[in-house]
Each structure stands twice: as C-alpha cells, then as structure tokens.
XYZ file of C-alpha atoms in Angstrom:
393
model
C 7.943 -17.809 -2.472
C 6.885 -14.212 -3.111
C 9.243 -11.406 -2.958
C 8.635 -8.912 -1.003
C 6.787 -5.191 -1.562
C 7.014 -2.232 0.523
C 3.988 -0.410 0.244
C 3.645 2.956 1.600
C 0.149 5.322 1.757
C -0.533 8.497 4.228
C -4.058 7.455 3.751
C -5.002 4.168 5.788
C -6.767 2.174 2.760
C -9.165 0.991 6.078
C -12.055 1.736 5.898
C -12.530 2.466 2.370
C -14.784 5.201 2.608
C -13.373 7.380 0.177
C -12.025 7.894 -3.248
C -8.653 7.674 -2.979
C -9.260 4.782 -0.549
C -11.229 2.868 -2.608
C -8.349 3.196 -5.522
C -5.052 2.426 -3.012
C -7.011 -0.424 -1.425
C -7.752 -2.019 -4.492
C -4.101 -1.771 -6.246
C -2.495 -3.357 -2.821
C -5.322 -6.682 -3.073
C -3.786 -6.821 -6.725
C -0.490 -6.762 -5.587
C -0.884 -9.518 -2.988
C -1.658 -11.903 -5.656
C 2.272 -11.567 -6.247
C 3.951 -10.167 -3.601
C 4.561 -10.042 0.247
C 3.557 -6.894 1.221
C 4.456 -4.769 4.121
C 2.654 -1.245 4.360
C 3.413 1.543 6.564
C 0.417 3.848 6.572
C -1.319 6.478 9.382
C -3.028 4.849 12.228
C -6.762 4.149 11.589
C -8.529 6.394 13.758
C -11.900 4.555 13.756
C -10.039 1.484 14.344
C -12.461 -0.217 12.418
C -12.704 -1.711 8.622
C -9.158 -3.160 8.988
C -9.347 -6.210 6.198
C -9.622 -10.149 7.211
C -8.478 -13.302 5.118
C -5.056 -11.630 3.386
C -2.410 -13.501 4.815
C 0.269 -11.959 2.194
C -0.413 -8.810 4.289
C 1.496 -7.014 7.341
C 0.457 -3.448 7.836
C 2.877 -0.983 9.977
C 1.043 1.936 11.866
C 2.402 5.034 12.686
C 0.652 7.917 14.429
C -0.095 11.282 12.398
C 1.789 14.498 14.786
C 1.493 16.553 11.176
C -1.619 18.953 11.590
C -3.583 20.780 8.461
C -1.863 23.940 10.606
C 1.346 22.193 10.666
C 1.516 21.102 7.317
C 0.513 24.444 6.025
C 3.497 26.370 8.488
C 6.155 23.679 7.390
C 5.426 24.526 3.675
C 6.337 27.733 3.648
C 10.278 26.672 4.778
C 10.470 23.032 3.057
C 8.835 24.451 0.018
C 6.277 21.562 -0.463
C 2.660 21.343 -1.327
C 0.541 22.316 1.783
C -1.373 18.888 2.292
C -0.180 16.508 4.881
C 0.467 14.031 2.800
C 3.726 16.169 1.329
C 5.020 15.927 5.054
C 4.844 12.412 5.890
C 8.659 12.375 6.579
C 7.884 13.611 9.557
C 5.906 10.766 10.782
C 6.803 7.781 8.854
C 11.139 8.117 8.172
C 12.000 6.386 11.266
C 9.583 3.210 10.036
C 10.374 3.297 6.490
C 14.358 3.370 8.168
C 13.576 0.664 10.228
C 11.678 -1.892 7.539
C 14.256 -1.431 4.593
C 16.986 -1.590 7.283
C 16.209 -5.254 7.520
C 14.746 -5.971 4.808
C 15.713 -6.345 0.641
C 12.800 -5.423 -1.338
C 12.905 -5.442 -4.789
C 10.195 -3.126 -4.985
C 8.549 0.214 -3.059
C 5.020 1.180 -3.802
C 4.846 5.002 -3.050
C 0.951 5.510 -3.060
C 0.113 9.314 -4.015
C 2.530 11.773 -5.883
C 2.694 13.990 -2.903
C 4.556 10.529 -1.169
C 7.692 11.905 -3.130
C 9.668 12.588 -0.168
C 9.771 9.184 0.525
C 11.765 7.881 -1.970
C 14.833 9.534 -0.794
C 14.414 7.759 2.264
C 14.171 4.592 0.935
C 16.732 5.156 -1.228
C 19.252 5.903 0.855
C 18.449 1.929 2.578
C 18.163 0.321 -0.923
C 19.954 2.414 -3.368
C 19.240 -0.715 -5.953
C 14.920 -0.857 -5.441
C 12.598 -0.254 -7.968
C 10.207 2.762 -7.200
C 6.493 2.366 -8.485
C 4.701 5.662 -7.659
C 0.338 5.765 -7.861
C -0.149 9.753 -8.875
C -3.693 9.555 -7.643
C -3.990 12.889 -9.182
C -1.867 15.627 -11.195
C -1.549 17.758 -8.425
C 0.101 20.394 -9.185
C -2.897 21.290 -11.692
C -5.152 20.480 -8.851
C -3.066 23.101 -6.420
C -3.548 26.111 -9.814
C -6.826 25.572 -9.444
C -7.530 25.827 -5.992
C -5.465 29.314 -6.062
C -7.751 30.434 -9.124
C -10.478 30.356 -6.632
C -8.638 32.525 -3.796
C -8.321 36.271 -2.917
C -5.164 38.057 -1.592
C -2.731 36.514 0.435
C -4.304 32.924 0.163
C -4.555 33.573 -3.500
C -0.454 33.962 -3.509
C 0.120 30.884 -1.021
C -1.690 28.469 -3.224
C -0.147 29.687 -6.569
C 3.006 29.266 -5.127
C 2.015 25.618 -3.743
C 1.393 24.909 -7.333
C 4.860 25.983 -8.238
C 6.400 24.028 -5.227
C 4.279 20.971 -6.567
C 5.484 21.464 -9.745
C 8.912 21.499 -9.321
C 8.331 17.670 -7.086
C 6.432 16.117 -9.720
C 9.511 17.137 -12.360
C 11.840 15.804 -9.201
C 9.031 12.852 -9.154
C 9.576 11.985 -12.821
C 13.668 11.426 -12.588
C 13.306 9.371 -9.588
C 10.511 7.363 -9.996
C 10.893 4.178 -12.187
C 7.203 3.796 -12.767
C 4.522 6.857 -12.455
C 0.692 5.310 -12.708
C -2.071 7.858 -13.417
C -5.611 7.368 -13.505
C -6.854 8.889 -16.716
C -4.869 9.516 -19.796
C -5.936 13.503 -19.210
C -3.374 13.023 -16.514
C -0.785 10.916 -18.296
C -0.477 13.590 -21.053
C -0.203 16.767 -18.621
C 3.088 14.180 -16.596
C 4.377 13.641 -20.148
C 4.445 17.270 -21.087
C 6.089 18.163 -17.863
C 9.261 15.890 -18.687
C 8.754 14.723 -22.320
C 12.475 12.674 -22.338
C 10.650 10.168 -19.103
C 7.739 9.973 -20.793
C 7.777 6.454 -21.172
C 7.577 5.871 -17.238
C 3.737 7.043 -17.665
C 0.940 4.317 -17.266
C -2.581 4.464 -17.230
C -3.958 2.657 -14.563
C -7.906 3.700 -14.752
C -9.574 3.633 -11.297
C -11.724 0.573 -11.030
C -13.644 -1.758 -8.667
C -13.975 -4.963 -7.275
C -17.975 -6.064 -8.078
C -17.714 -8.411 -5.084
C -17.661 -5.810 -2.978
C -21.009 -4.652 -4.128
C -22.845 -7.348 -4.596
C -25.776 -7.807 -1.816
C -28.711 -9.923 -1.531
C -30.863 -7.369 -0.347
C -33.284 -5.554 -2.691
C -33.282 -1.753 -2.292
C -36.507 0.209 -3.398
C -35.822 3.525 -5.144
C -36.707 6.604 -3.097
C -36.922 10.066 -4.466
C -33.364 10.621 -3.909
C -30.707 12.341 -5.534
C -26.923 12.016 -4.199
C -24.018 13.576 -4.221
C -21.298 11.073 -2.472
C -17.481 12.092 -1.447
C -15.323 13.331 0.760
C -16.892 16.558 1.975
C -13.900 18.568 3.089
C -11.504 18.092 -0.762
C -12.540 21.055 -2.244
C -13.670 20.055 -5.946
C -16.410 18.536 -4.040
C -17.184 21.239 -1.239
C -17.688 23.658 -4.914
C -19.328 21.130 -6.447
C -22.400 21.204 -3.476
C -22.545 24.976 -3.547
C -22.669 24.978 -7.141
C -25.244 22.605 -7.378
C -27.176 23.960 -4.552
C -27.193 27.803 -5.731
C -27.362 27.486 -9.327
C -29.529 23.683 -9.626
C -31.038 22.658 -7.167
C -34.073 25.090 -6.946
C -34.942 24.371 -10.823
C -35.400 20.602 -9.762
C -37.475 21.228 -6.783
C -39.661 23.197 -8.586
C -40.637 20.402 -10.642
C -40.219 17.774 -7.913
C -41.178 19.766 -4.790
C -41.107 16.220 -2.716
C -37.409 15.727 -3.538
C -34.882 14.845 -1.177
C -30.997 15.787 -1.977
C -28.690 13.849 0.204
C -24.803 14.599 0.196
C -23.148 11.528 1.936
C -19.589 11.771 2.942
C -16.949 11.882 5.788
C -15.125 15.035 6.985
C -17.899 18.065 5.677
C -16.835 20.964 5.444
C -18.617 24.296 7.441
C -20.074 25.779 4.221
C -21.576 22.034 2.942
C -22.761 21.685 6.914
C -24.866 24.829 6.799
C -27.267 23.846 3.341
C -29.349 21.729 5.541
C -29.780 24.407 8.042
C -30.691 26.741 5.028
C -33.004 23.733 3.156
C -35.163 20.894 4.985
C -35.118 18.781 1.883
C -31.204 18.381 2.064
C -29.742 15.332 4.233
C -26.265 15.852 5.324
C -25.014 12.345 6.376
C -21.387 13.139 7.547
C -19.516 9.478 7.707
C -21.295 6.662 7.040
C -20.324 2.940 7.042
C -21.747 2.090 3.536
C -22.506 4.805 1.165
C -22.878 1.913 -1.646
C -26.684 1.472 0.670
C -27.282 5.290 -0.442
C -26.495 4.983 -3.546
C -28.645 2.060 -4.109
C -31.508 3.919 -3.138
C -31.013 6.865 -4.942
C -32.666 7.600 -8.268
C -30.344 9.519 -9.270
C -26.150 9.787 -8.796
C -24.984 14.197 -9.552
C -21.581 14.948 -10.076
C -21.479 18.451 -10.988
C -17.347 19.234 -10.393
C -15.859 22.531 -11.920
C -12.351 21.143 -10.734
C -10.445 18.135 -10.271
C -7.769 16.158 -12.106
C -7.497 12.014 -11.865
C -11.421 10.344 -12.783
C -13.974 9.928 -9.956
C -14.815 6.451 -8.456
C -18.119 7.702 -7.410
C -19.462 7.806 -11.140
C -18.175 4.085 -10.960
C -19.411 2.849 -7.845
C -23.202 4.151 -9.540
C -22.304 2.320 -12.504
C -21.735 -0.527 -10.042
C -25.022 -0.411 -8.192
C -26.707 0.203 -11.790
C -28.019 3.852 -10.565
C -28.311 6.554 -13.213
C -25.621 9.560 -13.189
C -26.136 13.361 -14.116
C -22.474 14.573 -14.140
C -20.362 17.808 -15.796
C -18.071 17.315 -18.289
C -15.518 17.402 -15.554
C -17.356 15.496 -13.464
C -17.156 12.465 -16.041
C -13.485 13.278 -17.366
C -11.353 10.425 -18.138
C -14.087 7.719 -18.280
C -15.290 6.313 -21.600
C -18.508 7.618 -21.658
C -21.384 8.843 -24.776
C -24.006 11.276 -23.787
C -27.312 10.559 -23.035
C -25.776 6.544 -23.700
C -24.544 5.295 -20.514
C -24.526 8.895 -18.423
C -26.129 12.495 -18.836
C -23.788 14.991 -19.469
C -24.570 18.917 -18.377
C -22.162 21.672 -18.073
C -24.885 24.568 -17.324
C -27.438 24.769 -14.508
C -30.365 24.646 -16.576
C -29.234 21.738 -18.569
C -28.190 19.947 -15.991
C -31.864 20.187 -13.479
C -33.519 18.912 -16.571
C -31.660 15.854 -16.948
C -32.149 14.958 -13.251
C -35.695 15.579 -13.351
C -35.547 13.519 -16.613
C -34.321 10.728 -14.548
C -36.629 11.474 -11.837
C -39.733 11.373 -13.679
C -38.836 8.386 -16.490
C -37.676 5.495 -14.698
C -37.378 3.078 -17.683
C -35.071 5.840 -19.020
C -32.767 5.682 -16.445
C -32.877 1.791 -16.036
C -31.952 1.671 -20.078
C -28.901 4.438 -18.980
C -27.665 2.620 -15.811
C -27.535 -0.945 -17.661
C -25.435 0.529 -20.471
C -23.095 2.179 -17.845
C -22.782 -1.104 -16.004
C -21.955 -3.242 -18.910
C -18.802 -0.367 -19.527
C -17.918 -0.919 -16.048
C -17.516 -4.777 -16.484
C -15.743 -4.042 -19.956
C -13.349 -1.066 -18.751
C -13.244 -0.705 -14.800
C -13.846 -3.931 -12.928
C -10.686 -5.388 -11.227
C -10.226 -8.315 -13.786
C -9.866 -5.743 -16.476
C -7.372 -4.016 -14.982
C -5.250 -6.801 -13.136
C -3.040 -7.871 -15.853
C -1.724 -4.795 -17.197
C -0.716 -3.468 -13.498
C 0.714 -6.850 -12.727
C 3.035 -6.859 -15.622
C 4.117 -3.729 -14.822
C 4.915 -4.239 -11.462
C-alpha cells in the first residue's frame, strides 16, 4: 500500500495554463506513482481542466478571501513577501489542521518557497514529517529586481519585500528537509544564503510530459511570432514592452505582413494597450491550449531582462519542434549552444535579425528546432527526470 503525501500548492495545478502550473502539475503525477496524495490547493475558478484517470489522487479546495490589496496591506505587519501566495495561512490553516489532524503522513510537499508559512502549521500536527519544499523560483532575487525597476515609495516597499523574503528563505533553509530548485543558477544563490544546509539543495530542472503534446493534427506554419506566459508576472509584462519598443519595428520592417501574438491568461493594462497602439499584434488573453499557438508559430521570442528559476515556455517550443529567439536570461538554466538548438540575443538589433532569420529560412529553423527537441528528450522530458525526484522523495 502507498503511504501517504500531503501536498500543498496556492496555485490550483488545474488547468495547466501556466508556468508554474505546468511544473507543480507535473511533480504531483510523479509522485502518484508512489504515494497517496492528498492536496489542499485554491478553488479552481474556471472549474474546468480538473484531471481524470488518477485514482491515487484526492484534492481539498479551499476558497481564496486573500486579495492582491490584502496581501499587499498584511505585508507590511506580518513582514512577508507581498504575493498571495506568502499569505495562504489565512485561507488554508484550518484544512491543513484538519487533514494532518487525522492523518500520519510521512511526508508534506510544500509547492513554492513563498508556501513557508505552512510548515509551521503542519508541524505543529506532525512534529516527526518530512518537509519537501519546490522553490519554483529564488524569490527573494526575483522581489530585488522588481524594486530595481520602481520609483519612490514603491521603490522602498519592494526592497524591503526582498529583505522580508530573504530572511524566510534563510528561515526556509533550517526547516525544510529538502529544498528543490529548478536551475542550478538557483541552487547556488540557496547555497550561498546558508552554506552549512547546503546539502538540502536539489536540482530538479523543469520538464514535460511529451504525451501531453502529442496530436494527430498537422498545423501549417503561419507568419507568426509568439510570446506565451502569464501576462500579469512582471518579467513577462517587461519582456512585451521591451520587445515591442526596442524590436519589434526592426522586424516589421523587413516582414511588414508579420503578425506578433502574445498568448496568455491574466494581461496586464500596459500589455492590453499594444494592440490598440499596433494592428499586427494579437492579444489572446486565456486560452485553452496555447501548445495550438505555438504550433503555428514560426517563431517562439523570449526576450526577459528578469527572472530567476528556467522558463517552460522555451521547453514547451522545444516540444512542438518550433524555433526560439530568446535573451540570455530568457534561456538561463537550460543547456543550450547558440545558434545550435536556440538563437541567443541580448540587444534589440541582434535579436530582430535572428527572428527575421527564422522567418525568412525555414530549413534553418527546422535544423534549430530538431536539435532543441532531441535536448528536450535527453534533459527535460518526464522520464529523465523521474528517478532522481523519486529517490529523493
């Protein structure tokens, strides 16, 4: 009989229809290969995408009361990181209470660094459990950035969420048994920040499962480029405007009839108002596959200036064998060579000539998107990665 896991995520894993969905839905279909697994995440508000056939698998809903305003008011007296996430306490304790009350896991799955308030919950239940925490990303690098690109009071309410986030991550590292991090970028910055528990760090790359994008239907190319992710997380908000200011114009001037479509849930204002500004550009808000976008794309961008953690977008191209222009950001963590199995550009010019590269040779970026699929198989496919995170947990 399997023992049992308690698995705990602020972000419903259903649908996966972003990033950091994609990544905590794929670690918990790993896990049920071993364990019983009970997880207590947010209500799914589109009630739909909820997953069929996994029998090993009891989810727990509780309804989000936290607000973006009420997160960001509550930080400034529980001196935690602004997101939500950091204030699930206030949702989930009376569930988390409630399931280890009557119930002996072995193990807790805590999935997202900011999560850390939950493990004194637990712990106080099951004083004995082992605590396996997913970082997603180093966040408290992620919260410095985000200030570095404020003004005046917002500028000094960030900085001093990355100090708040800092000092959880160090109380992170003495209480977790297990941290996970996505690129070994990340594992070295959580190894500086408490070199005596650096032995608790493990890479766990983000990775896919190909079943999920295997189709029988044959896409034609268009002339597409894409820019997929969450629209409102704000290394990809700066990436657009980047990309539309300083890019963008120097490829439609060599491929007037392009079309630029940025496909993602939750867009922000500022992304919103480019297609006002541009007919060309195709804001798609949420959409139920953006693998069907991709597929059809000529081209994948990823031009990030910020970010921590590696970006399952470059992978999900790799997946559907579509060519990717990306910063050296953009592509950090991933094994990658130039011009090999991705295009690598770090300034605007640069970067519009390899998408117009792509654009304009096709072969070229056929040769480039069979390389990077073969490294996907190799590196980032869910068989790769299953037997190192099983042993672990």
């Amino acid at each position: 009989m399997k023992e049992s896991l308690l698995f705990i995520s602020a972000e419903n894993p259903y649908p996966q229809d972003s990033g950091g969905k994609l990544r905590t839905g794929n670690i918990l279909k790993l896990l049920l290969a071993k364990y019983e697994v009970e997880l207590i995440t947010y209500a799914n508000p589109r009630k739909t995408g909820m997953p069929e056939g996994l029998p090993s698998l009891t989810v727990h809903e509780v309804e989000r009361t936290v607000s973006y305003r009420r997160a960001l008011l509550r930080s400034l007296y529980t001196w935690r990181n602004c997101s939500y996430m950091s204030h699930v306490d206030v949702d989930m304790k009376a569930k988390i209470i409630e399931l280890c009350s009557r119930n002996s896991y072995g193990h807790v799955f805590i999935s997202h660094s900011l999560l850390g308030c939950c493990i004194d919950i637990v712990q106080r239940c099951l004083p004995d459990i082992v605590i396996i925490t997913d970082a997603h990303n180093f966040e408290s690098g992620l919260s410095a950035q985000l200030a570095g690109g404020k003004k005046g009071i917002a500028k000094a309410y960030y900085f001093l969420n990355a100090i708040w986030t800092r000092r959880d991550e160090l109380k992170l590292m003495d209480k977790t048994h297990l941290l996970l991090t996505t690129s070994e970028e990340d594992a070295l910055a959580f190894k500086a920040l408490a070199p005596s528990r650096s032995q608790k760090v493990h890479v766990i790359p983000n990775f896919i499962r190909m079943e999920d994008y295997r189709t029988k239907t044959l896409l034609s190319k268009e002339q597409w480029i894409i820019l997929p992710g969450n629209m409102n997380y704000f290394p990809n908000i700066n990436a657009a405007l980047y990309f539309y200011r300083e890019v963008y114009p120097l490829v439609k001037a060599r491929v007037p009839d392009i079309k630029w479509y940025i496909v993602g849930r939750d867009v922000h204002p500022e992304v919103a108002a480019l297609a006002l500004k541009d007919s060309s550009i195709v804001i798609t808000g949420y959409v139920d596959s953006v693998a069907d976008y991709i597929r059809k794309a000529q081209v994948v961008v990823a031009p990030l200036l910020e970010g921590s953690g590696t970006r399952l977008k470059i992978l999900e191209a790799w997946a559907l064998r579509t060519p990717v222009v990306s910063s050296s950001k953009g592509a950090e963590g991933l094994l990658y060579e130039h011009s090999q199995n991705i295009m690598i550009a770090d300034d605007p010019v640069s970067f519009a000539d390899s998408v117009t590269l792509l654009l304009q040779d096709h072969e070229r970026g056929v040769v480039l998107a069979d390389r990077a699929y073969e490294i996907l198989l190799a590196n980032y496919e869910a068989q790769s990665v299953k037997d190192k995170l099983l042993r672990l947990v």
